[in-house]
XYZ file of C-alpha atoms in Angstrom:
676
model
C 0.000 0.000 0.000
C 2.852 2.389 0.803
C 4.370 1.667 -2.600
C 1.034 2.461 -4.219
C 0.795 5.780 -2.367
C 4.357 6.715 -3.337
C 3.643 5.795 -6.969
C 0.489 7.924 -6.963
C 2.376 10.924 -5.557
C 5.144 10.481 -8.109
C 2.645 10.349 -10.959
C 0.936 13.483 -9.656
C 4.221 15.363 -9.476
C 5.148 14.218 -12.986
C 1.800 15.276 -14.438
C 2.030 18.633 -12.693
C 5.503 19.133 -14.104
C 4.269 18.285 -17.593
C 1.412 20.723 -17.152
C 3.690 23.697 -16.469
C 5.125 24.010 -19.988
C 1.703 23.255 -21.448
C 0.196 26.140 -19.503
C 3.063 28.400 -20.487
C 2.349 27.733 -24.152
C -1.363 28.421 -23.856
C -2.728 30.556 -26.700
C -3.242 34.188 -25.845
C -6.883 35.256 -25.783
C -7.766 38.115 -28.110
C -10.005 40.880 -26.709
C -13.512 41.179 -28.155
C -14.540 44.661 -29.208
C -18.286 45.060 -29.773
C -20.389 48.200 -29.782
C -23.041 46.991 -27.326
C -21.893 44.087 -25.133
C -24.090 42.463 -22.523
C -23.148 44.088 -19.234
C -24.711 41.676 -16.735
C -25.761 38.062 -16.358
C -29.210 36.915 -17.416
C -31.543 36.685 -14.366
C -32.596 33.162 -13.448
C -36.286 33.886 -13.897
C -35.669 35.193 -17.421
C -33.594 32.155 -18.372
C -36.222 29.805 -16.941
C -39.027 31.610 -18.782
C -37.167 31.508 -22.099
C -36.356 27.816 -21.574
C -40.093 27.043 -21.216
C -41.072 28.482 -24.607
C -42.525 25.549 -26.584
C -41.143 24.851 -30.053
C -42.154 22.308 -32.683
C -38.797 20.860 -33.709
C -38.100 17.674 -35.641
C -41.707 16.537 -35.356
C -42.136 17.038 -31.611
C -43.199 19.909 -29.361
C -40.339 20.494 -26.940
C -39.017 23.313 -24.745
C -36.616 25.885 -26.148
C -34.007 24.626 -23.673
C -33.965 21.207 -25.363
C -33.400 22.764 -28.794
C -30.649 24.957 -27.342
C -29.015 22.048 -25.506
C -28.694 19.829 -28.560
C -27.712 22.754 -30.797
C -24.846 23.592 -28.433
C -23.924 19.924 -28.073
C -23.700 19.506 -31.832
C -21.836 22.777 -32.386
C -19.576 22.755 -29.340
C -19.308 19.064 -28.494
C -20.578 19.754 -24.970
C -23.442 21.512 -23.210
C -21.462 24.335 -21.646
C -19.490 27.334 -22.750
C -17.355 29.813 -20.840
C -16.671 33.372 -21.919
C -12.957 33.193 -21.243
C -11.035 35.772 -19.285
C -9.063 38.197 -21.401
C -11.878 38.968 -23.850
C -12.479 42.287 -22.013
C -16.224 41.649 -22.138
C -18.158 42.795 -19.037
C -19.257 39.180 -18.482
C -15.837 37.555 -19.061
C -15.509 34.356 -17.044
C -19.254 33.667 -17.123
C -20.280 30.062 -17.799
C -23.220 29.938 -20.177
C -25.919 27.303 -20.253
C -27.354 26.442 -23.694
C -30.405 28.620 -23.005
C -28.243 31.607 -22.061
C -26.179 31.045 -25.194
C -29.366 31.113 -27.287
C -30.351 34.394 -25.637
C -26.990 35.931 -26.495
C -27.117 34.676 -30.094
C -30.600 36.126 -30.591
C -30.323 39.393 -28.643
C -26.584 40.163 -28.571
C -25.582 38.722 -31.949
C -22.521 40.922 -32.429
C -21.047 39.636 -29.179
C -22.113 36.008 -29.671
C -20.431 35.842 -33.068
C -17.097 36.083 -31.251
C -17.766 33.059 -28.997
C -15.375 30.283 -29.980
C -17.996 27.560 -29.975
C -17.660 25.819 -33.360
C -15.605 22.690 -32.736
C -13.397 21.552 -35.627
C -11.842 18.131 -35.114
C -9.080 18.560 -37.686
C -7.476 21.849 -38.711
C -6.936 20.374 -42.189
C -10.651 20.973 -42.786
C -10.113 24.704 -42.288
C -7.065 24.759 -44.522
C -9.163 23.081 -47.220
C -11.394 26.183 -47.271
C -8.502 28.662 -47.104
C -8.380 29.349 -43.355
C -5.206 29.112 -41.297
C -4.803 30.066 -37.642
C -1.558 30.240 -35.690
C -0.967 28.612 -32.288
C -3.986 26.344 -32.582
C -4.454 22.719 -31.629
C -5.413 20.232 -34.287
C -8.829 19.917 -32.637
C -9.971 23.337 -31.549
C -12.926 25.690 -31.396
C -13.556 28.799 -33.454
C -16.049 31.643 -33.537
C -18.486 32.474 -36.299
C -16.580 35.716 -36.833
C -13.369 33.764 -37.450
C -15.058 31.432 -39.940
C -17.205 34.039 -41.667
C -14.574 35.101 -44.215
C -14.613 31.572 -45.690
C -18.404 31.192 -45.566
C -18.804 30.980 -49.346
C -15.950 28.487 -49.694
C -17.356 26.364 -46.872
C -20.730 26.355 -48.629
C -19.136 25.375 -51.941
C -17.135 22.494 -50.472
C -20.082 21.346 -48.370
C -22.340 21.157 -51.410
C -19.723 19.093 -53.194
C -19.527 16.758 -50.194
C -23.319 16.658 -49.955
C -23.560 15.265 -53.461
C -21.974 12.066 -52.121
C -23.463 9.516 -49.752
C -22.243 10.051 -46.199
C -20.347 6.741 -46.181
C -18.397 7.824 -49.282
C -17.220 11.193 -47.947
C -13.642 11.621 -46.822
C -12.953 12.604 -43.228
C -12.243 16.217 -44.231
C -15.317 16.399 -46.470
C -17.481 15.134 -43.629
C -16.128 17.779 -41.261
C -16.667 20.613 -43.738
C -20.196 19.362 -44.393
C -20.976 19.268 -40.659
C -19.389 22.689 -40.112
C -21.558 24.212 -42.854
C -24.688 22.711 -41.292
C -23.734 24.044 -37.873
C -23.201 27.519 -39.318
C -26.600 27.406 -41.024
C -28.286 26.350 -37.791
C -26.484 29.161 -35.992
C -27.718 31.681 -38.565
C -31.270 30.399 -38.128
C -31.120 30.911 -34.372
C -29.562 34.338 -34.811
C -32.381 35.463 -37.117
C -35.216 33.911 -35.108
C -36.239 37.222 -33.533
C -34.601 39.738 -35.855
C -36.705 38.549 -38.799
C -39.957 39.440 -37.025
C -39.658 43.174 -37.547
C -39.744 45.577 -40.428
C -39.705 49.349 -40.933
C -41.159 52.004 -43.176
C -37.778 53.631 -43.768
C -36.217 56.827 -42.561
C -38.338 59.019 -44.845
C -41.785 57.423 -44.959
C -44.798 58.896 -46.708
C -47.482 60.575 -44.651
C -49.994 57.769 -45.125
C -47.440 55.148 -44.090
C -46.665 57.153 -40.974
C -50.383 57.484 -40.193
C -50.879 53.741 -40.670
C -47.742 52.729 -38.756
C -47.045 55.517 -36.243
C -44.702 53.205 -34.310
C -42.352 53.300 -37.313
C -41.490 56.993 -37.026
C -37.849 58.085 -37.227
C -36.915 54.847 -38.958
C -37.851 52.717 -35.917
C -38.494 49.016 -36.392
C -41.837 47.476 -35.435
C -43.500 44.058 -35.540
C -44.209 42.697 -39.003
C -47.576 41.546 -37.665
C -48.709 45.163 -37.991
C -48.063 44.975 -41.702
C -50.143 41.788 -41.867
C -53.041 43.441 -40.029
C -53.031 46.242 -42.614
C -52.287 43.995 -45.580
C -55.689 44.420 -47.240
C -55.337 48.172 -46.897
C -51.896 48.031 -48.533
C -53.301 45.961 -51.385
C -55.919 48.645 -51.870
C -53.173 51.241 -52.156
C -51.481 49.111 -54.795
C -54.699 48.872 -56.811
C -55.315 52.607 -56.645
C -51.726 53.640 -57.383
C -51.281 55.372 -60.697
C -47.487 55.114 -60.589
C -46.583 51.544 -59.596
C -42.859 52.303 -59.504
C -43.359 55.134 -57.056
C -45.636 52.955 -54.927
C -43.057 50.140 -54.871
C -40.395 52.576 -53.721
C -42.729 53.924 -51.039
C -43.311 50.549 -49.386
C -39.901 49.028 -50.224
C -38.528 49.024 -46.621
C -41.784 47.533 -45.331
C -41.875 44.928 -48.067
C -38.187 43.999 -47.676
C -38.597 43.334 -43.972
C -41.595 41.116 -44.567
C -39.937 39.230 -47.422
C -36.859 38.648 -45.244
C -39.009 36.887 -42.650
C -40.723 34.778 -45.295
C -37.365 33.923 -46.876
C -36.113 32.435 -43.640
C -39.320 30.466 -43.039
C -38.187 27.096 -44.327
C -35.739 26.290 -41.528
C -36.716 28.722 -38.766
C -37.950 27.594 -35.354
C -41.671 26.807 -35.386
C -42.889 28.726 -32.348
C -46.478 29.513 -33.432
C -49.203 26.925 -32.744
C -52.212 27.105 -35.060
C -55.341 28.798 -33.815
C -57.499 25.837 -34.929
C -57.317 22.997 -32.409
C -57.859 20.367 -35.102
C -54.743 21.569 -36.941
C -51.601 19.902 -35.598
C -49.045 21.798 -37.703
C -47.127 24.529 -35.913
C -45.704 27.270 -38.112
C -42.723 29.550 -38.089
C -43.489 33.287 -37.965
C -42.327 33.535 -41.556
C -44.811 30.863 -42.625
C -47.562 32.741 -40.812
C -46.649 35.900 -42.741
C -46.597 33.961 -46.011
C -50.027 32.500 -45.271
C -51.383 35.969 -44.620
C -50.344 37.326 -48.009
C -51.117 34.192 -50.034
C -54.815 33.707 -50.877
C -54.396 29.940 -51.386
C -53.235 29.436 -47.774
C -55.430 29.665 -44.692
C -55.070 33.081 -43.098
C -53.572 33.106 -39.606
C -55.746 33.758 -36.607
C -55.496 36.814 -34.381
C -53.894 34.738 -31.623
C -51.055 33.713 -33.940
C -50.284 37.300 -34.914
C -50.530 38.386 -31.276
C -47.993 35.752 -30.245
C -45.616 36.879 -32.993
C -46.009 40.419 -31.657
C -44.788 39.219 -28.277
C -41.711 37.630 -29.834
C -41.060 40.747 -31.935
C -41.191 42.854 -28.766
C -38.319 40.792 -27.368
C -36.165 41.793 -30.327
C -37.259 45.425 -30.066
C -36.223 45.393 -26.386
C -32.720 44.121 -27.186
C -29.651 46.042 -26.109
C -29.807 45.454 -22.378
C -30.865 42.705 -20.021
C -33.108 45.124 -18.086
C -35.281 45.926 -21.100
C -35.225 42.466 -22.708
C -36.067 40.586 -19.510
C -39.703 41.779 -19.106
C -40.360 41.241 -22.818
C -39.068 37.669 -22.564
C -41.289 36.977 -19.548
C -44.316 38.306 -21.419
C -43.522 36.322 -24.591
C -42.980 33.144 -22.598
C -46.313 33.560 -20.815
C -48.103 34.072 -24.134
C -46.408 31.066 -25.745
C -47.224 28.904 -22.739
C -50.880 29.937 -22.844
C -51.116 29.183 -26.574
C -49.664 25.696 -26.098
C -51.817 25.022 -23.005
C -54.951 25.875 -24.970
C -54.059 23.004 -27.293
C -53.057 20.623 -24.484
C -49.443 20.598 -25.686
C -47.653 22.223 -22.760
C -48.030 19.673 -19.971
C -44.848 17.756 -20.856
C -42.675 20.866 -21.280
C -41.808 21.230 -17.537
C -41.259 17.449 -17.317
C -38.755 17.552 -20.157
C -36.942 20.532 -18.664
C -36.662 18.622 -15.380
C -35.433 15.540 -17.258
C -32.443 17.381 -18.677
C -31.824 19.440 -15.527
C -31.453 16.292 -13.417
C -28.740 14.817 -15.674
C -29.909 11.278 -14.921
C -27.297 9.469 -16.954
C -24.359 11.696 -16.006
C -25.205 11.140 -12.338
C -25.548 7.421 -13.040
C -22.077 7.407 -14.605
C -20.619 9.065 -11.502
C -22.245 6.535 -9.163
C -21.175 3.577 -11.300
C -17.592 4.826 -11.327
C -17.673 5.289 -7.557
C -19.127 1.801 -7.178
C -16.409 0.243 -9.325
C -13.593 2.107 -7.545
C -14.995 1.056 -4.182
C -15.273 -2.608 -5.146
C -11.764 -2.510 -6.641
C -10.478 -1.115 -3.350
C -12.329 -3.854 -1.471
C -10.385 -6.497 -3.416
C -7.234 -5.045 -1.880
C -8.855 -4.956 1.570
C -11.063 -8.081 1.633
C -11.736 -7.897 5.383
C -13.311 -4.453 5.241
C -17.105 -4.792 5.081
C -17.956 -1.110 4.711
C -16.270 -0.600 1.343
C -18.298 -3.353 -0.411
C -21.424 -1.901 1.172
C -20.535 1.525 -0.232
C -19.961 -0.025 -3.661
C -23.327 -1.767 -3.530
C -25.103 1.455 -2.530
C -23.356 3.461 -5.264
C -24.158 0.855 -7.933
C -27.788 0.664 -6.823
C -28.054 4.466 -6.975
C -26.555 4.394 -10.478
C -29.137 1.808 -11.524
C -31.919 3.894 -9.953
C -30.829 6.954 -11.942
C -30.786 4.989 -15.197
C -34.194 3.401 -14.583
C -35.617 6.734 -13.420
C -34.326 8.488 -16.529
C -35.643 5.774 -18.837
C -39.036 5.936 -17.111
C -39.268 9.707 -17.599
C -38.403 9.227 -21.278
C -41.276 6.734 -21.557
C -43.683 9.250 -20.006
C -42.514 11.984 -22.367
C -42.698 9.850 -25.498
C -45.652 7.640 -24.569
C -43.904 4.476 -25.733
C -41.438 1.789 -24.581
C -37.780 2.863 -24.262
C -36.237 0.730 -27.020
C -37.121 2.425 -30.313
C -33.710 3.939 -31.137
C -30.130 2.756 -30.791
C -29.531 5.390 -28.113
C -32.461 4.119 -26.087
C -31.294 0.514 -26.382
C -27.955 1.518 -24.824
C -29.793 2.849 -21.770
C -32.159 -0.112 -21.580
C -29.460 -2.757 -22.041
C -27.271 -1.072 -19.427
C -30.133 -1.023 -16.928
C -30.956 -4.702 -17.530
C -27.299 -5.782 -17.253
C -26.733 -3.874 -14.004
C -29.952 -5.168 -12.423
C -29.042 -8.771 -13.326
C -25.579 -8.263 -11.811
C -27.098 -6.872 -8.615
C -29.400 -9.896 -8.390
C -26.453 -12.235 -8.977
C -24.468 -10.424 -6.299
C -27.366 -10.783 -3.888
C -27.395 -14.540 -4.520
C -23.632 -15.174 -4.451
C -22.140 -12.347 -2.337
C -18.837 -12.829 -4.165
C -18.296 -9.106 -4.984
C -17.385 -10.065 -8.542
C -20.852 -9.647 -10.062
C -21.090 -6.303 -8.277
C -17.834 -5.154 -9.843
C -18.936 -6.299 -13.297
C -22.277 -4.502 -12.880
C -20.602 -1.226 -11.884
C -18.117 -1.485 -14.758
C -20.853 -2.253 -17.304
C -22.968 0.585 -15.954
C -20.118 3.065 -16.344
C -19.293 1.756 -19.823
C -22.942 1.951 -20.892
C -23.381 5.513 -19.662
C -20.141 6.601 -21.326
C -21.227 4.994 -24.602
C -24.630 6.677 -24.321
C -23.018 10.085 -23.791
C -20.811 9.633 -26.848
C -23.683 8.428 -29.013
C -25.824 11.341 -27.827
C -23.380 13.650 -29.623
C -23.919 11.687 -32.841
C -27.695 11.823 -32.362
C -27.473 15.596 -31.891
C -25.918 15.879 -35.338
C -28.152 13.452 -37.219
C -31.512 13.675 -35.425
C -31.264 16.924 -33.469
C -32.546 15.109 -30.385
C -32.449 11.669 -28.752
C -36.246 11.715 -28.506
C -36.963 12.253 -32.185
C -39.515 10.603 -34.425
C -39.496 6.915 -35.327
C -39.113 5.105 -38.614
C -42.508 4.020 -39.904
C -42.095 0.333 -39.050
C -41.648 1.160 -35.352
C -44.782 3.278 -35.009
C -46.664 0.696 -32.950
C -46.439 0.500 -29.172
C -47.614 -3.123 -29.067
C -44.679 -4.517 -31.013
C -42.249 -2.150 -29.309
C -43.449 -3.483 -25.965
C -43.222 -7.123 -27.039
C -40.756 -7.955 -29.803
C -38.275 -5.071 -29.502
C -38.195 -5.033 -25.692
C -37.819 -8.804 -25.487
C -35.081 -9.123 -28.080
C -33.228 -6.194 -26.496
C -33.250 -8.028 -23.171
C -31.630 -10.904 -25.061
C -28.945 -8.489 -26.288
C -28.378 -7.339 -22.706
C -27.898 -10.897 -21.456
C -25.546 -11.767 -24.329
C -23.349 -8.755 -23.658
C -23.401 -9.411 -19.910
C -22.326 -13.001 -20.554
C -19.450 -11.680 -22.681
C -18.358 -9.347 -19.872
C -18.537 -12.150 -17.294
C -16.599 -14.369 -19.687
C -13.814 -11.787 -19.906
C -13.589 -11.648 -16.114
C -13.682 -15.428 -15.642
C -10.979 -16.049 -18.234
C -8.731 -13.252 -16.958
C -8.864 -14.474 -13.382
C -8.533 -18.154 -14.281
C -5.519 -17.557 -16.491
C -3.941 -15.297 -13.870
C -4.409 -17.994 -11.244
C -2.919 -20.615 -13.551
C 0.026 -18.337 -14.327
C 0.638 -17.659 -10.630
C 0.466 -21.383 -9.798
C 2.421 -22.448 -12.906
C -0.345 -24.847 -13.811
C -4.005 -25.789 -13.404
C -3.783 -26.739 -9.723
C -5.350 -24.433 -7.151
C -6.823 -24.512 -3.669
C -10.223 -26.235 -3.267
C -11.946 -23.024 -2.137
C -10.608 -21.230 -5.204
C -11.818 -24.015 -7.453
C -15.250 -23.801 -5.838
C -15.256 -20.035 -6.414
C -14.637 -20.486 -10.151
C -17.339 -23.147 -10.260
C -19.896 -20.780 -8.723
C -18.838 -17.995 -11.061
C -19.241 -20.340 -14.030
C -22.729 -21.203 -12.822
C -23.644 -17.492 -12.881
C -22.350 -17.237 -16.435
C -24.334 -20.322 -17.457
C -27.508 -18.841 -15.932
C -27.044 -15.549 -17.783
C -26.668 -17.460 -21.067
C -29.896 -19.352 -20.381
C -31.623 -16.048 -19.596
C -30.326 -14.569 -22.847
C -31.346 -17.565 -24.943
C -34.886 -17.492 -23.533
C -35.486 -13.839 -24.400
C -33.643 -14.059 -27.727
C -35.846 -16.969 -28.855
C -39.060 -15.284 -27.718
C -37.995 -11.949 -29.233
C -37.055 -13.550 -32.566
C -40.362 -15.425 -32.818
C -42.318 -12.282 -31.958
C -40.308 -10.458 -34.616
C -41.457 -13.003 -37.169
C -45.070 -12.545 -36.099
C -44.639 -8.781 -36.438
C -43.038 -9.200 -39.882
C -45.974 -11.326 -40.978
C -48.363 -8.650 -39.747
C -46.432 -5.768 -41.373
C -44.911 -7.279 -44.510
C -46.945 -10.434 -45.091
C -44.135 -12.931 -44.414
C -42.819 -14.504 -41.218
C -39.189 -14.681 -42.334
C -37.345 -12.957 -45.177
C -33.639 -13.456 -44.369
C -33.281 -9.758 -43.663
C -29.862 -8.891 -42.116
C -31.494 -7.965 -38.787
C -33.443 -11.217 -38.760
C -30.286 -13.144 -39.585
C -28.467 -11.403 -36.746
C -31.146 -12.394 -34.241
C -31.033 -15.976 -35.524
C -27.234 -16.003 -35.192
C -27.524 -15.100 -31.498
C -30.071 -17.868 -30.880
C -28.094 -20.542 -32.728
C -24.789 -19.523 -31.175
C -26.123 -19.602 -27.624
C -27.767 -22.966 -28.349
C -24.388 -24.285 -29.486
C -22.733 -23.118 -26.253
C -25.374 -24.649 -23.992
C -25.573 -27.938 -25.917
C -21.793 -28.234 -25.996
C -21.753 -27.703 -22.220
C -24.519 -30.248 -21.640
C -22.791 -32.774 -23.911
C -19.499 -32.423 -22.077
C -17.605 -31.052 -25.094
C -16.680 -27.896 -23.183
C -16.494 -26.948 -19.544
C -16.421 -23.629 -17.731
C -13.390 -22.404 -19.669
C -15.045 -23.157 -23.002
C -18.316 -21.558 -21.939
C -16.480 -18.387 -20.916
C -14.404 -18.308 -24.110
C -17.399 -18.820 -26.395
C -19.373 -16.212 -24.435
C -16.652 -13.655 -25.142
C -16.940 -14.380 -28.867
C -20.721 -14.235 -28.530
C -20.427 -10.597 -27.463
C -19.185 -9.706 -30.956
C -22.153 -11.548 -32.500
C -24.545 -9.562 -30.315
C -22.775 -6.325 -31.265
C -23.081 -7.243 -34.936
C -26.811 -7.936 -34.637
C -27.486 -4.958 -32.372
C -25.487 -2.263 -34.212
C -23.658 -3.430 -37.300
C -26.541 -4.659 -39.446
C -28.314 -1.279 -39.057
C -25.401 0.341 -40.906
C -25.020 -2.136 -43.765
C -27.250 -0.013 -45.989
C -29.415 -2.975 -47.012
C -32.555 -4.620 -45.688
C -35.702 -3.371 -44.033
C -33.863 -2.547 -40.792
C -31.314 -0.148 -42.289
C -31.845 3.100 -40.384
C -29.076 5.158 -41.978
C -25.342 5.545 -41.726
C -23.724 7.106 -38.656
C -20.090 8.099 -39.038
C -17.672 6.326 -36.711
C -19.895 3.386 -35.724
C -18.371 0.813 -38.077
C -14.839 1.879 -37.116
C -15.640 1.500 -33.405
C -17.197 -1.914 -33.960
C -14.148 -3.024 -35.952
C -11.903 -2.089 -33.044
C -14.150 -4.105 -30.730
C -14.020 -7.143 -33.033
C -10.219 -6.956 -33.166
C -9.977 -6.718 -29.376
C -12.283 -9.723 -28.958
C -10.183 -11.714 -31.429
C -6.958 -10.734 -29.660
C -8.347 -11.617 -26.223
C -9.643 -14.948 -27.520
C -6.296 -15.791 -29.099
C -4.396 -14.892 -25.908
C -6.811 -16.975 -23.838
C -6.266 -19.997 -26.072
C -2.510 -19.550 -25.826
C -2.765 -19.306 -22.051
C -4.940 -22.410 -21.963
C -2.480 -24.411 -24.089
C 0.413 -23.406 -21.818
C -1.115 -23.615 -18.351
C -4.465 -25.440 -18.465
C -4.337 -27.982 -21.273
C -4.497 -31.534 -19.844
C -1.138 -33.278 -20.165
C -0.972 -36.964 -21.050
C 1.522 -38.984 -19.048
C 3.268 -42.024 -20.443
C 3.318 -44.825 -17.895
C 6.506 -46.776 -17.506
C 6.420 -50.206 -19.026
């Protein structure tokens, strides 16, 4: 123990020493010079009110905070941003939440454009569009202002990359394509409020000034006012003798309105329809377009009134004191409009879901549980450390199950419809099974495996969430058509996913069993060991065997139910689809293991070794077949997944090969030749 402490201190000193030159070489921060910076932090009540504004985004009504969180995650790679010291901004050093960042982008755009928030994973992507920055890391973050000079080149290269399928793009092409999309999304957010206003110019005609008195002295006002007077303006156009002079008269007013309509395609849909039977929310620009297009249903007064509230937020920009009350008023109006349609009830629930950070907290508890159980292996007589590990692992499992349950309430369906959700579900099942096994055996090993799997699952979920932010914009997005049925989600998909969980848990237990058995054989220079140790391995092998039986049961039931579903949906029970073949591979492989064990062809070592290989088969069926680009279960291509799976396959192969070598050296039965 003393050696371990000394080693830890030495490593700390070495890392600190290495950090000194790194800190000395840190890039100097350039000051930000803007005409009207934000001089104080956003009040909590203003941030909370803005976060509650409902938005229809990617097919689902969600709070503004969710849109902001995933937009920042996709742009920045994380859900936090700090205005670094040295920028000379009044709020330097402030840590922004996604909602606060959205507020700055919308209401202090000049300042927000200097936030270095666009993550670029390889500086070669910037050089490909003619940008070069000194004293930068290969993976670094940049501001919109720094990238703006190459905006046209980025667009050109991104369009060229977009003409190819995502799997055929080079690494640099993929990064440029993603950067362009992030810049477009940023521009949409920036114009969300600014596009709601227009003006009548600095020298308006008398009748324009009488009609729009709020536009005097070139002041901007809500475009909704122009919509209210649209019929009157059309009358002017009909009566005008000189159409050119009339066009010049209303040019500023018309340009402002056309700007809003021009941004309508991708803007945030914040306006619910006045008719309750209509489910389609519209962007303010689409509302304006409907008002001036006879073929489209005219907007209701409530829609225009809500847009007025949002326009007032933009008109109150320039200081937190003036913008705050306007935001509170707009939020209240948006909330009332959504409540009238029965579409607001889940907004506070979703805000609470993300505020509680269920899966981040679960990761922390799982890591604490694993560290505690690892420490208990060094101090086997201490009974408090294993208890602490058990409590931490249980709390981690509670957080995962709690988070998954809230997702079910929000979405109104089982939690296994997307790959992200299956990570959470499989992790929860694996940890719960390990806790049950630990309760039955009290060997501390199942507890350690459960904590390790929980931490690994939560880490994988956090990494995949970043990918989902880029491709889906949310981890609670819409479903592919074949999954739009709660009955089959609750039966086939849930059941077969439980089979995946058991197969992966068996693979993890197999890794542990083999590692410890080979270590024991290496330490003893052969297969002999103490009777109590042999009994321990026998009990551990029994746990592994039980998990395999559990996995086979649910895999068989899930596969059969999948065939019934296929017959109901596609008119055939079995079609040799890659996903179907993957499920069948799991069933057949686990049957082979169990029959070989029952027939005496393999023992505990063979069961563990084959279970390790079985983990790669489960991974192939669970993830790989979805990215083959063929079959009815191909849900698109996600960059990086195939590469990660390939690494996993290679590691499984290497571990299997090393285990076989260890078996041949230390555990293989030796034949003795008797003397004649």
